[in-house]
Amino acid sequence: MPSEAVTGEDPFNQEPVSILRQPKAVWATAGASVVAFMGIGLVDPILPSIAKGLEATPSQVSLLFTSYFLITAVAMLVTGFVSSRIGGRKTLLAGLALVVVFAALSGTSSSVGELVGFRAGWGLGNALFVSTALAVIVGAAAGGSSAAILLYESALGLGMACGPLLGALLGDASWRYPFFGTAALMAIGFVCITAFLKEQPKPARKTSLLDPVKALGHGGLASVAASAFFYNYAFFTILAFTPFVLNMTPYKSGAVFFAWGLLLAVFSVLVAPRLQQRFGSLKVLGASLVLLAADLVVLGYGSHTTAIVCTIVSGALIGMNNTVYTELALGVSDAPRPVASAGYNFVRWFAAAAAPYLAPKIEEWSNIHIPFVVAAVASVIGAIVVWVRRSALNHEAEELEPKHATEDGVTVFAN
């Protein structure tokens, strides 16, 4: 990774700027981003507890992910439209407000249907917030965009790691408490952003609702999105279905996914860029997808201890994949990067919505091993798409530096 990604560099005096010396607005947005990403894995350790408390089946409880990511996928067409008209600060606050309301309502649910519906509202709020947070951090940070991007990626990794831990700590007393805890933390984030973040300049050109879909007409971007679709099916089979397979207490499950999240963060921020510089993006991505497929098969057929180890190891592979996919999506086409990101995420989040629902259903139709086999096949298909379409991706991938984002756009949970 280039040195300025660690310290940042002032283009006028060329003196290093520490990544830690940031305006309060940046820390407020980064802190809220941590909590936003925590909300994704928050329910992992408590899925069995929710199923028991609401007398629901695993496939019904897995709809918590499906509703969340289905709304997130559709919202990708809306977020650019909204932020280009009302500005980044107001978009962030609108997203935070929705998360506070629907996270709190989730904790009051009396049925799995209510909880699924409230999680859908939560997904809309999270999409508005996360899709705007990076652009805001880049615009307000000291030390250049590289330092800002590293802060954002660190917030992503920390949130993905701490979400299951918070869910375990609060969920041990009641499955409702993690939802109330998230609402409280996001309310604090709302107050901090209100106090410290000034309104950001609006883009010169307003984004239409169809711009992200039109961007997918580019063969390279469509190829990245198609490959990422199959990869995300594998990713979210691990995230949403594995807790039922491990069948552990909230504390133990939270510890497993905390370790998973730490590897995701380390490999996304530190390891992937170095491997890309040495071997190239497409080779790293193809190899990582094949290794993820092998990991899934071993996870599905191994012992309980083996399943735990494979779950944790998958975090490293997922971290690398997230980084490479995001960079390819942002650099492969000539579309404005916010628009390219929205189109790419619009496609891939549909797989994130499908996997949590289909994996338990496949188990019901067959046995506990087959959902992991299906996920492994999906990961291999993702690698095949990359190989078949390498001519459309190779030029851009060779020129692409591991930079995680853009000067004018946003990348959405790559995350």
PDB file of N, CA and C in Angstrom, residues 160 198 206 355 369:
ATOM      1  N   MET A 160     -17.826  -4.572  11.436  1.00  0.00           N
ATOM      2  CA  MET A 160     -18.147  -5.961  11.132  1.00  0.00           C
ATOM      3  C   MET A 160     -17.652  -6.903  12.222  1.00  0.00           C
ATOM      4  N   LYS A 198     -20.539  20.064   8.967  1.00  0.00           N
ATOM      5  CA  LYS A 198     -21.176  21.128   8.206  1.00  0.00           C
ATOM      6  C   LYS A 198     -21.719  20.553   6.902  1.00  0.00           C
ATOM      7  N   LYS A 206     -27.011  16.430 -11.013  1.00  0.00           N
ATOM      8  CA  LYS A 206     -27.916  15.595 -10.228  1.00  0.00           C
ATOM      9  C   LYS A 206     -28.011  14.199 -10.842  1.00  0.00           C
ATOM     10  N   ALA A 355     -29.456 -15.381  -0.396  1.00  0.00           N
ATOM     11  CA  ALA A 355     -28.750 -16.452   0.312  1.00  0.00           C
ATOM     12  C   ALA A 355     -29.311 -16.759   1.698  1.00  0.00           C
ATOM     13  N   HIS A 369     -25.430 -30.235   4.685  1.00  0.00           N
ATOM     14  CA  HIS A 369     -24.204 -30.035   3.917  1.00  0.00           C
ATOM     15  C   HIS A 369     -24.442 -29.275   2.616  1.00  0.00           C
TER      16      HIS A 369
END
